[in-house]
Short mmCIF file of C-alpha atoms in Angstrom, two decimals:
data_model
loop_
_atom_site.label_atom_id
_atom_site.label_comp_id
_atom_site.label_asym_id
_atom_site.label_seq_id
_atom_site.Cartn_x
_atom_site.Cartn_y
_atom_site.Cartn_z
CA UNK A 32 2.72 3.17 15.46
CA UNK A 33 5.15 2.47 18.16
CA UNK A 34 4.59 1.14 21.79
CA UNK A 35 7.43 1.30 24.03
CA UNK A 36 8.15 -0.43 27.62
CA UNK A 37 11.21 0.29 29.75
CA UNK A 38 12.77 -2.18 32.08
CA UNK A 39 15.90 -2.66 34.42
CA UNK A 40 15.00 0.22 36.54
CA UNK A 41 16.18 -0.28 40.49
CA UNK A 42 17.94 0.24 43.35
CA UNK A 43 21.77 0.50 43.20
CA UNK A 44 24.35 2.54 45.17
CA UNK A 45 26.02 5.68 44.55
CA UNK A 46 28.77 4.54 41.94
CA UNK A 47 26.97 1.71 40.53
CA UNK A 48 25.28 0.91 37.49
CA UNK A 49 22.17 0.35 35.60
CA UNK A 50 21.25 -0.80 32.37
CA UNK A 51 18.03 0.55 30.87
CA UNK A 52 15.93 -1.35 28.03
CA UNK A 53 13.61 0.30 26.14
CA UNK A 54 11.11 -3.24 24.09
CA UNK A 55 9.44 -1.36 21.15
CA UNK A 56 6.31 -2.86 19.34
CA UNK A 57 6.15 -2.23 15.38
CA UNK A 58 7.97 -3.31 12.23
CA UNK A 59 9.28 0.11 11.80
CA UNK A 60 10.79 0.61 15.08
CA UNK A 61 13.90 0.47 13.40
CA UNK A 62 13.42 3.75 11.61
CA UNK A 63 12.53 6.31 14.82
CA UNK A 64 15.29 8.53 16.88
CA UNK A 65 14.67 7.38 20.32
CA UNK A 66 15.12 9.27 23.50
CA UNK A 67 15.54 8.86 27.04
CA UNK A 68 13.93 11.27 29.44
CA UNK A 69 13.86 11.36 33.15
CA UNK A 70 11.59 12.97 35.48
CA UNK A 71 11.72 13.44 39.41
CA UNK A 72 8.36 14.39 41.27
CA UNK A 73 7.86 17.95 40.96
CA UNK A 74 10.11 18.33 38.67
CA UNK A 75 9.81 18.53 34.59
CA UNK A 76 10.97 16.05 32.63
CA UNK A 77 14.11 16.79 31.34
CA UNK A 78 16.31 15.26 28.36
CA UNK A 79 18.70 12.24 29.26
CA UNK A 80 20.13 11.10 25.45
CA UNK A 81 19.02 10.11 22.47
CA UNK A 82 19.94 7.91 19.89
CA UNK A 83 19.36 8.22 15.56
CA UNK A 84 17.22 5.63 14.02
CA UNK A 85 20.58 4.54 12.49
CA UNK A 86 22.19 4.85 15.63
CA UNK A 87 25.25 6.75 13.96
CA UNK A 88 24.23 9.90 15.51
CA UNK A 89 24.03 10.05 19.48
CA UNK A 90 23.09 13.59 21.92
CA UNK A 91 23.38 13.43 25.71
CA UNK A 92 22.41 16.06 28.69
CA UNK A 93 25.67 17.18 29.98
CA UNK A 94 24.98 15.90 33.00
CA UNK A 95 25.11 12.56 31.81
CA UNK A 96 28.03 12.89 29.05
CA UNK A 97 30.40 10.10 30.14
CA UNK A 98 29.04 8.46 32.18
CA UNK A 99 25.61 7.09 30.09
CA UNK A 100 25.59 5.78 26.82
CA UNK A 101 22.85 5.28 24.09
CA UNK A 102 22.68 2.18 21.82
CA UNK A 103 20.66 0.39 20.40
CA UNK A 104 19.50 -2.97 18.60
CA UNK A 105 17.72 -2.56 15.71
CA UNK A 106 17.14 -6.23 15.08
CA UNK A 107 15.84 -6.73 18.62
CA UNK A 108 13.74 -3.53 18.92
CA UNK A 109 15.24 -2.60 21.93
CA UNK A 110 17.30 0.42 22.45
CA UNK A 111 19.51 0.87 25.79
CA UNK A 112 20.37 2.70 28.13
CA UNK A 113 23.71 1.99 29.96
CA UNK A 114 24.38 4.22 33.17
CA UNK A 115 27.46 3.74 34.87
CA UNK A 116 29.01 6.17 37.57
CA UNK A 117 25.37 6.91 39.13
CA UNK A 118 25.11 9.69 41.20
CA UNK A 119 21.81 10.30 43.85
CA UNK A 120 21.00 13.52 41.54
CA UNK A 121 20.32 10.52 38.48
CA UNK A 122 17.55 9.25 40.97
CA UNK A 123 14.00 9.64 38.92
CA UNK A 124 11.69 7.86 36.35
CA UNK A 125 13.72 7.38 33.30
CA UNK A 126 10.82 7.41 30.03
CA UNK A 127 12.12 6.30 26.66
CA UNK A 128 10.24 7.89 23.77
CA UNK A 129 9.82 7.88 19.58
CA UNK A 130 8.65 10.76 17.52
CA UNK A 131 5.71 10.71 15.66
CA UNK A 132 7.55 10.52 12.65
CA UNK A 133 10.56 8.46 11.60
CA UNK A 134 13.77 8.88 10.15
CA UNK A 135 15.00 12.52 10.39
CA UNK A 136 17.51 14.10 13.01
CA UNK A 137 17.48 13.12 17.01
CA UNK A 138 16.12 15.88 18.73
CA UNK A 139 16.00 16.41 22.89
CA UNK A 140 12.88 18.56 23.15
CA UNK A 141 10.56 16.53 24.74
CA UNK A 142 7.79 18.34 22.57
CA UNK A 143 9.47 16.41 19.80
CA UNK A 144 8.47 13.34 20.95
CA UNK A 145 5.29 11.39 20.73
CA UNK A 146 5.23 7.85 21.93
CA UNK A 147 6.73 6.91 25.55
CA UNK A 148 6.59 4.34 27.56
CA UNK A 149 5.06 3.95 30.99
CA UNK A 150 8.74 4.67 32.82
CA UNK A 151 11.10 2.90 35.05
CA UNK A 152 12.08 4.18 38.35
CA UNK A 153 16.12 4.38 39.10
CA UNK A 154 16.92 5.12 42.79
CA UNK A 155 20.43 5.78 43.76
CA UNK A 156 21.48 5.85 47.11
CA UNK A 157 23.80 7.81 48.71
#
C-alpha cells in the first residue's frame, strides 16, 4: 500500500512557477504510474500528467504540454511536478495519485487510480 502527501503548493504570479512534490510511503513506491490531478471547486477533477513507474513513459493534459513536466525520484519516493509558465486557469488543488496496482501502463482516467493524497492548493494570480 501506498500513502501519498503533496507539498510546494502556493501563491505565485501569472508567469511564475511552482514545483510540486508528491512524498510516497512504501517500499514499492517505486513500481506505481503516478498521476497528477487537479481540481477547482465545482469543478471535476481533471487529469494534469502522469508519469510510468519507470519514468520512461510520460502523458500530459494538453493544456499543460510544455509548460509542466513529470519526473520523478525513485530512490527518494518522491515524484514531481514542475510547472512553469502558470496561467490563472492552472489555479486549483493539484492531487497526486497511484493505482491500485503496480507496474503496467500510465493511464489519465482518474477511475484508474486508487491512492491520492490529501492535495495542495496552487493559486495563480492574474
Amino acid at each position: 500500500q501506498v500513502q501519498l502527501v503533496e507539498s510546494g503548493g502556493g501563491l505565485v504570479q501569472a508567469g511564475g512557477s511552482l514545483r510540486l512534490s508528491c512524498a510516497a510511503s512504501g517500499r514499492a513506491f517505486s513500481r506505481y504510474n503516478v498521476g497528477w490531478f487537479r481540481q477547482t471547486p465545482g469543478k471535476e477533477r481533471e487529469f494534469v500528467a502522469a508519469i510510468r513507474w519507470s519514468g520512461d513513459s510520460t502523458n500530459y493534459a494538453d493544456s499543460v504540454k510544455g509548460r509542466f513536466t513529470i519526473s520523478r525520484d525513485n530512490a527518494e519516493n518522491t515524484v514531481y511536478l514542475q510547472m512553469n509558465s502558470l496561467k490563472p486557469e492552472d489555479t486549483a488543488v493539484y492531487f497526486c495519485a497511484a493505482p491500485q496496482f503496480y507496474y503496467g501502463e500510465i493511464d489519465g482516467r482518474l477511475t484508474e487510480y486508487y491512492y491520492w493524497g490529501q492535495g495542495t492548493q496552487v493559486t495563480v494570480s492574474s
